[in-house]
């Protein structure tokens, strides 16, 4: 727990104090956010606000991960915690960094062209597929070689699973490794696009991501305290995952980094996360679902992202089939803007929806554990 707390604290402080520096740097570089002409009129006042702020909390998460590992060396159960960096960290941080890199290219092109159209849809899609495929292969083809003090192999788990999961793996829903990699790619694409569509109002995606990442930190730490690889915990209801403390540390660090960033990103935002941050967070959240073996729980934990994504899907299908729009504008948050809601009201109410999804998901996770114990 000490390592997770250290990571959260370091990430928060780095993000809180480095974001103003990023604001000055991006302002000097004239890296302002172009605003879509067809978007809500009230957004035109945001034109020129520095973007690409996701660079700050991605960097803060990586720095906090290193700090958390330094704290791990002082733990009495360091042999269980795995002090050395793991494949799990490579997958999770890699998804965050390289998904963020795809978003950074998009943001850079927008700034360079002074136009809201950055990387084309095909280029962004190929980037997401490539990132998902590379880290999906790493997650499925590199099992752990963790041993105890006697040299006995205690954990041969991979980061991802060839079995579809809800709270745990579902044995009846077995996939091939190739099928699992394809699923991994799909989850990465769904999560990155979900967070990206949610980003659009000051602090909305940042605050929702804090809740989702905090939930995964709690889930992963609970799995660590009831871990099958722990020789002191051998009950039948333990969790067969790989490196749960590592997952908790990274989730906590990312949540802390987002809270620090939110200080400057809340309305009126002094900096936007841009696609750099949105795709980076989406990639990390996808990795959290895969590594904690809670894939089918993700749509509940990230319920707000699902609702907003579905609003876009519904709008497109309705317009193409009937020529009519269901919403004044999609994604959903812009519908309420045009309906007269203030930006702050929309953000707070959508945060409440995000919190409800997280609470339901955590309730399902814990109730499954209680049922297993009973």
Coordinates of C-alpha atoms in Angstrom, one line a residue:
X1 CA 0.0 0.0 0.0
X2 CA 2.9 2.3 0.8
X3 CA 4.2 2.1 -2.8
X4 CA 0.8 2.9 -4.2
X5 CA 0.4 6.0 -1.9
X6 CA 3.9 7.2 -2.9
X7 CA 3.0 6.8 -6.6
X8 CA -0.3 8.7 -6.2
X9 CA 1.4 11.5 -4.3
X10 CA 4.3 11.9 -6.7
X11 CA 2.0 11.8 -9.8
X12 CA -0.3 14.4 -8.3
X13 CA 2.6 16.8 -7.4
X14 CA 4.4 16.4 -10.7
X15 CA 1.2 17.0 -12.7
X16 CA 0.1 19.9 -10.5
X17 CA 3.3 21.8 -10.7
X18 CA 4.4 20.9 -14.2
X19 CA 1.1 21.7 -15.9
X20 CA 1.6 25.5 -15.6
X21 CA 5.0 25.1 -17.2
X22 CA 3.4 23.2 -20.0
X23 CA 0.8 26.0 -20.4
X24 CA 3.6 28.6 -20.8
X25 CA 5.6 26.4 -23.2
X26 CA 2.6 25.5 -25.4
X27 CA 1.4 29.1 -25.4
X28 CA 4.9 30.3 -26.5
X29 CA 4.9 27.6 -29.2
X30 CA 1.4 28.8 -30.3
X31 CA 0.1 25.3 -29.8
X32 CA -3.5 26.5 -29.4
X33 CA -6.6 24.3 -29.8
X34 CA -8.4 24.9 -33.2
X35 CA -12.2 24.9 -32.7
X36 CA -14.5 23.2 -35.2
X37 CA -16.7 25.7 -37.0
X38 CA -19.7 23.4 -36.8
X39 CA -19.3 22.9 -33.1
X40 CA -21.3 24.8 -30.4
X41 CA -21.0 28.6 -30.8
X42 CA -20.0 29.0 -27.2
X43 CA -16.8 27.0 -27.8
X44 CA -15.4 29.6 -30.1
X45 CA -14.2 31.5 -27.0
X46 CA -11.9 28.6 -26.2
X47 CA -9.9 29.0 -29.4
X48 CA -6.2 29.3 -28.8
X49 CA -6.3 27.5 -25.4
X50 CA -3.1 25.4 -25.2
X51 CA -3.6 21.7 -26.1
X52 CA -1.5 18.5 -25.8
X53 CA -1.7 18.8 -22.0
X54 CA -1.9 15.0 -21.8
X55 CA 1.9 15.0 -22.2
X56 CA 2.1 16.2 -18.6
X57 CA 0.0 13.5 -16.9
X58 CA 1.5 10.7 -19.0
X59 CA 5.0 11.9 -18.0
X60 CA 3.8 12.2 -14.4
X61 CA 2.5 8.7 -14.4
X62 CA 5.8 7.3 -15.7
X63 CA 7.8 9.3 -13.1
X64 CA 5.4 8.2 -10.3
X65 CA 5.8 4.5 -11.4
X66 CA 9.6 4.8 -10.9
X67 CA 9.1 6.5 -7.5
X68 CA 6.6 3.7 -6.5
X69 CA 9.1 1.1 -7.3
X70 CA 11.8 2.8 -5.2
X71 CA 9.3 2.6 -2.3
X72 CA 8.7 -1.1 -3.0
X73 CA 12.3 -1.9 -2.1
X74 CA 11.5 -1.1 1.5
X75 CA 8.5 -3.5 1.7
X76 CA 8.9 -6.6 4.0
X77 CA 7.1 -8.7 1.4
X78 CA 9.2 -7.4 -1.5
X79 CA 9.6 -10.9 -2.9
X80 CA 5.8 -11.0 -3.4
X81 CA 5.6 -7.5 -4.7
X82 CA 8.1 -8.1 -7.4
X83 CA 10.4 -5.1 -7.0
X84 CA 11.8 -5.4 -10.6
X85 CA 9.9 -3.8 -13.4
X86 CA 7.5 -6.2 -15.1
X87 CA 6.0 -7.1 -18.4
X88 CA 2.7 -5.8 -16.9
X89 CA 4.2 -2.3 -16.5
X90 CA 5.6 -2.5 -20.0
X91 CA 2.1 -3.3 -21.4
X92 CA 0.2 -0.7 -19.3
X93 CA 2.6 2.2 -19.6
X94 CA 3.3 1.2 -23.2
X95 CA -0.4 1.4 -24.0
X96 CA -0.6 4.8 -22.3
X97 CA 2.5 6.3 -23.9
X98 CA 2.1 5.0 -27.5
X99 CA -1.7 5.6 -27.6
X100 CA -0.8 9.1 -26.4
X101 CA 1.8 9.3 -29.2
X102 CA -0.9 8.6 -31.8
X103 CA -3.0 11.4 -30.2
X104 CA 0.1 13.7 -30.2
X105 CA 0.5 13.3 -33.9
X106 CA -3.2 14.2 -34.3
X107 CA -2.8 17.3 -32.1
X108 CA 0.4 18.3 -33.8
X109 CA -1.2 18.3 -37.2
X110 CA -4.2 20.3 -35.9
X111 CA -1.9 22.9 -34.5
X112 CA 0.4 23.0 -37.6
X113 CA -2.6 23.3 -40.0
X114 CA -4.5 25.7 -37.7
X115 CA -7.5 23.5 -38.4
X116 CA -9.5 21.0 -36.2
X117 CA -8.9 18.2 -38.8
X118 CA -5.6 16.6 -37.7
X119 CA -4.7 13.0 -38.4
X120 CA -7.3 11.4 -40.8
X121 CA -9.6 8.7 -39.5
X122 CA -7.7 6.0 -41.4
X123 CA -4.4 7.1 -39.9
X124 CA -5.7 7.2 -36.4
X125 CA -7.4 3.8 -36.8
X126 CA -4.2 2.2 -38.1
X127 CA -2.3 3.7 -35.2
X128 CA -4.7 2.3 -32.6
X129 CA -4.7 -1.1 -34.3
X130 CA -0.9 -1.1 -34.4
X131 CA -0.6 -0.2 -30.7
X132 CA -3.2 -2.7 -29.7
X133 CA -1.6 -5.5 -31.7
X134 CA 1.9 -4.9 -30.4
X135 CA 1.0 -4.8 -26.8
X136 CA -1.7 -7.5 -27.2
X137 CA 1.0 -9.9 -28.4
X138 CA 3.3 -8.9 -25.5
X139 CA 0.3 -9.3 -23.1
X140 CA -0.6 -12.8 -24.4
X141 CA 2.7 -14.4 -25.3
X142 CA 5.0 -13.6 -22.3
X143 CA 4.1 -15.5 -19.1
X144 CA 5.5 -14.6 -15.7
X145 CA 8.5 -16.4 -14.3
X146 CA 8.0 -15.4 -10.7
X147 CA 9.6 -17.6 -8.1
X148 CA 9.5 -17.8 -4.3
X149 CA 12.4 -17.8 -1.9
X150 CA 13.0 -21.5 -2.5
X151 CA 13.2 -21.0 -6.3
X152 CA 9.8 -22.6 -6.9
X153 CA 7.8 -21.2 -9.9
X154 CA 4.7 -19.5 -8.3
X155 CA 3.1 -17.6 -11.2
X156 CA 3.0 -18.4 -14.9
X157 CA 0.2 -15.9 -15.8
X158 CA 0.3 -13.6 -18.8
X159 CA -0.8 -10.0 -18.6
X160 CA -3.9 -10.8 -20.7
X161 CA -6.0 -13.9 -20.8
X162 CA -7.2 -16.2 -23.5
X163 CA -10.5 -16.4 -21.7
X164 CA -13.2 -13.8 -21.7
X165 CA -13.7 -12.3 -18.3
X166 CA -16.2 -10.4 -16.2
X167 CA -15.2 -10.4 -12.6
X168 CA -12.8 -13.3 -13.2
X169 CA -12.0 -15.4 -16.2
X170 CA -15.1 -17.3 -17.6
X171 CA -13.8 -20.8 -18.4
X172 CA -16.7 -21.5 -20.8
X173 CA -15.6 -18.5 -23.0
X174 CA -12.2 -19.7 -24.0
X175 CA -10.4 -18.0 -27.0
X176 CA -7.3 -18.8 -29.0
X177 CA -4.3 -16.6 -28.4
X178 CA -4.9 -15.0 -31.8
X179 CA -8.5 -14.4 -30.9
X180 CA -7.4 -12.9 -27.5
X181 CA -5.1 -10.5 -29.3
X182 CA -7.9 -9.4 -31.7
X183 CA -10.1 -8.8 -28.6
X184 CA -7.3 -6.8 -27.0
X185 CA -7.1 -4.6 -30.1
X186 CA -10.9 -4.1 -30.0
X187 CA -10.9 -3.1 -26.3
X188 CA -8.0 -0.6 -27.0
X189 CA -9.9 0.9 -29.9
X190 CA -13.2 1.1 -28.0
X191 CA -11.6 2.6 -24.8
X192 CA -9.5 5.2 -26.7
X193 CA -12.4 6.4 -28.8
X194 CA -14.7 6.4 -25.9
X195 CA -12.5 8.7 -23.8
X196 CA -11.8 10.8 -26.9
X197 CA -15.5 11.4 -27.6
X198 CA -16.1 12.3 -23.9
X199 CA -13.3 14.9 -24.1
X200 CA -14.9 18.2 -25.2
X201 CA -16.0 20.1 -22.1
X202 CA -13.6 21.4 -19.5
X203 CA -12.6 18.7 -17.1
X204 CA -15.2 16.2 -18.2
X205 CA -13.0 13.4 -19.5
X206 CA -10.3 14.1 -16.9
X207 CA -12.7 13.8 -13.9
X208 CA -14.4 10.7 -15.3
X209 CA -11.0 9.1 -15.9
X210 CA -10.0 9.8 -12.3
X211 CA -13.0 7.8 -11.1
X212 CA -12.4 4.9 -13.5
X213 CA -8.7 4.7 -12.7
X214 CA -9.3 4.9 -9.0
X215 CA -11.7 2.0 -9.3
X216 CA -9.1 -0.1 -11.1
X217 CA -6.5 0.8 -8.4
X218 CA -9.0 -0.6 -5.7
X219 CA -9.7 -3.7 -7.8
X220 CA -6.1 -4.4 -8.4
X221 CA -5.0 -3.9 -4.8
X222 CA -7.8 -6.2 -3.6
X223 CA -6.6 -8.8 -6.1
X224 CA -3.1 -8.3 -4.6
X225 CA -4.3 -8.9 -1.1
X226 CA -6.1 -12.1 -2.3
X227 CA -3.5 -13.2 -4.9
X228 CA -3.1 -16.9 -5.9
X229 CA 0.7 -16.3 -6.3
X230 CA 1.0 -15.3 -2.7
X231 CA 2.1 -18.4 -0.7
X232 CA 0.4 -16.9 2.4
X233 CA -3.0 -16.9 0.6
X234 CA -4.0 -20.2 -0.9
X235 CA -7.8 -20.1 -0.7
X236 CA -9.9 -21.2 -3.7
X237 CA -11.3 -17.8 -4.2
X238 CA -8.0 -16.1 -4.9
X239 CA -7.4 -14.1 -8.1
X240 CA -5.3 -15.6 -10.9
X241 CA -3.8 -12.4 -12.4
X242 CA -0.3 -11.2 -13.0
X243 CA 1.4 -8.5 -10.9
X244 CA -1.7 -7.0 -9.3
X245 CA 0.3 -4.6 -7.1
X246 CA 1.9 -3.3 -10.3
X247 CA -1.5 -2.7 -11.8
X248 CA -2.7 -0.9 -8.6
X249 CA 0.4 1.3 -8.6
X250 CA 0.0 2.4 -12.2
X251 CA -3.7 3.0 -11.9
X252 CA -3.2 5.0 -8.7
X253 CA -0.4 7.0 -10.3
X254 CA -2.5 7.8 -13.4
X255 CA -5.5 8.8 -11.2
X256 CA -3.3 11.1 -9.1
X257 CA -1.7 12.7 -12.2
X258 CA -5.2 13.4 -13.6
X259 CA -6.3 15.0 -10.4
X260 CA -3.2 17.3 -10.6
X261 CA -4.0 18.1 -14.2
X262 CA -7.7 18.7 -13.4
X263 CA -6.7 21.7 -11.2
X264 CA -5.8 23.5 -14.4
X265 CA -8.2 21.7 -16.8
X266 CA -11.5 22.5 -14.9
X267 CA -13.7 25.2 -16.2
X268 CA -12.5 27.6 -17.5
X269 CA -9.7 25.4 -18.7
X270 CA -6.3 26.9 -19.0
X271 CA -5.1 23.8 -21.0
X272 CA -6.7 20.9 -22.8
X273 CA -5.5 17.3 -22.7
X274 CA -6.0 17.0 -26.4
X275 CA -6.0 13.7 -28.2
X276 CA -2.7 13.1 -26.6
X277 CA -4.3 12.7 -23.2
X278 CA -7.6 11.2 -24.3
X279 CA -6.0 8.4 -26.3
X280 CA -3.4 7.8 -23.7
X281 CA -6.0 7.5 -21.0
X282 CA -8.1 5.2 -23.1
X283 CA -5.2 3.0 -23.9
X284 CA -4.4 2.7 -20.2
X285 CA -8.0 2.0 -19.2
X286 CA -8.2 -0.8 -21.8
X287 CA -5.0 -2.3 -20.4
X288 CA -6.5 -2.2 -16.9
X289 CA -9.5 -4.1 -18.0
X290 CA -7.4 -6.8 -19.7
X291 CA -4.8 -7.1 -16.9
X292 CA -7.3 -7.3 -14.1
X293 CA -9.4 -9.9 -16.0
X294 CA -12.5 -7.6 -15.9
X295 CA -13.2 -7.1 -19.6
X296 CA -17.0 -7.3 -19.5
X297 CA -17.0 -5.1 -16.3
X298 CA -15.3 -2.3 -18.3
X299 CA -18.6 -1.1 -19.9
X300 CA -20.0 -0.6 -16.4
X301 CA -16.9 1.0 -14.9
X302 CA -16.7 3.3 -17.9
X303 CA -20.4 3.7 -18.2
X304 CA -20.2 7.4 -19.1
X305 CA -17.8 6.7 -22.0
X306 CA -20.2 4.0 -23.3
X307 CA -23.3 6.3 -23.1
X308 CA -21.5 9.1 -24.9
X309 CA -20.1 6.8 -27.6
X310 CA -23.6 5.3 -28.1
X311 CA -25.0 8.8 -28.6
X312 CA -22.7 9.2 -31.6
X313 CA -23.5 5.8 -33.0
X314 CA -27.2 6.5 -32.6
X315 CA -26.9 9.9 -34.3
X316 CA -25.0 8.5 -37.3
X317 CA -27.4 5.5 -37.8
X318 CA -30.5 7.7 -37.5
X319 CA -29.2 10.4 -39.9
X320 CA -28.0 7.9 -42.5
X321 CA -31.2 5.8 -42.4
X322 CA -33.9 8.4 -41.9
X323 CA -32.2 11.8 -42.5
X324 CA -33.2 12.9 -39.0
X325 CA -31.1 13.6 -35.9
X326 CA -32.0 12.2 -32.5
X327 CA -29.9 14.7 -30.7
X328 CA -29.3 18.4 -31.4
X329 CA -25.6 17.5 -31.7
X330 CA -23.4 14.6 -30.8
X331 CA -21.5 13.6 -28.7
X332 CA -24.2 13.8 -26.0
X333 CA -22.6 16.6 -23.9
X334 CA -23.1 19.0 -26.9
X335 CA -26.8 18.2 -27.1
X336 CA -27.3 19.5 -23.6
X337 CA -25.2 22.6 -24.3
X338 CA -27.5 23.4 -27.2
X339 CA -30.5 22.7 -24.9
X340 CA -29.3 25.5 -22.6
X341 CA -27.4 23.7 -19.8
X342 CA -24.3 25.5 -18.6
X343 CA -21.0 23.7 -19.1
X344 CA -20.3 23.3 -15.4
X345 CA -23.8 21.7 -14.9
X346 CA -23.2 19.3 -17.7
X347 CA -19.7 18.3 -16.4
X348 CA -20.9 17.8 -12.8
X349 CA -23.9 15.8 -13.7
X350 CA -22.0 13.6 -16.1
X351 CA -19.4 13.1 -13.4
X352 CA -22.3 11.8 -11.2
X353 CA -23.2 9.4 -13.9
X354 CA -19.6 8.2 -14.2
X355 CA -19.5 7.8 -10.4
X356 CA -22.7 5.7 -10.4
X357 CA -21.2 3.4 -13.0
X358 CA -18.0 3.0 -11.0
X359 CA -20.0 2.3 -7.8
X360 CA -22.1 -0.3 -9.5
X361 CA -19.0 -2.0 -10.9
X362 CA -17.2 -2.0 -7.6
X363 CA -20.4 -3.4 -5.9
X364 CA -20.5 -6.3 -8.4
X365 CA -16.8 -7.0 -8.0
X366 CA -17.1 -7.2 -4.2
X367 CA -20.3 -9.1 -4.1
X368 CA -18.8 -11.7 -6.3
X369 CA -16.0 -12.1 -3.8
X370 CA -18.4 -12.4 -0.9
X371 CA -20.3 -15.1 -2.9
X372 CA -17.1 -17.0 -3.5
X373 CA -16.2 -16.8 0.2
X374 CA -19.7 -18.0 1.2

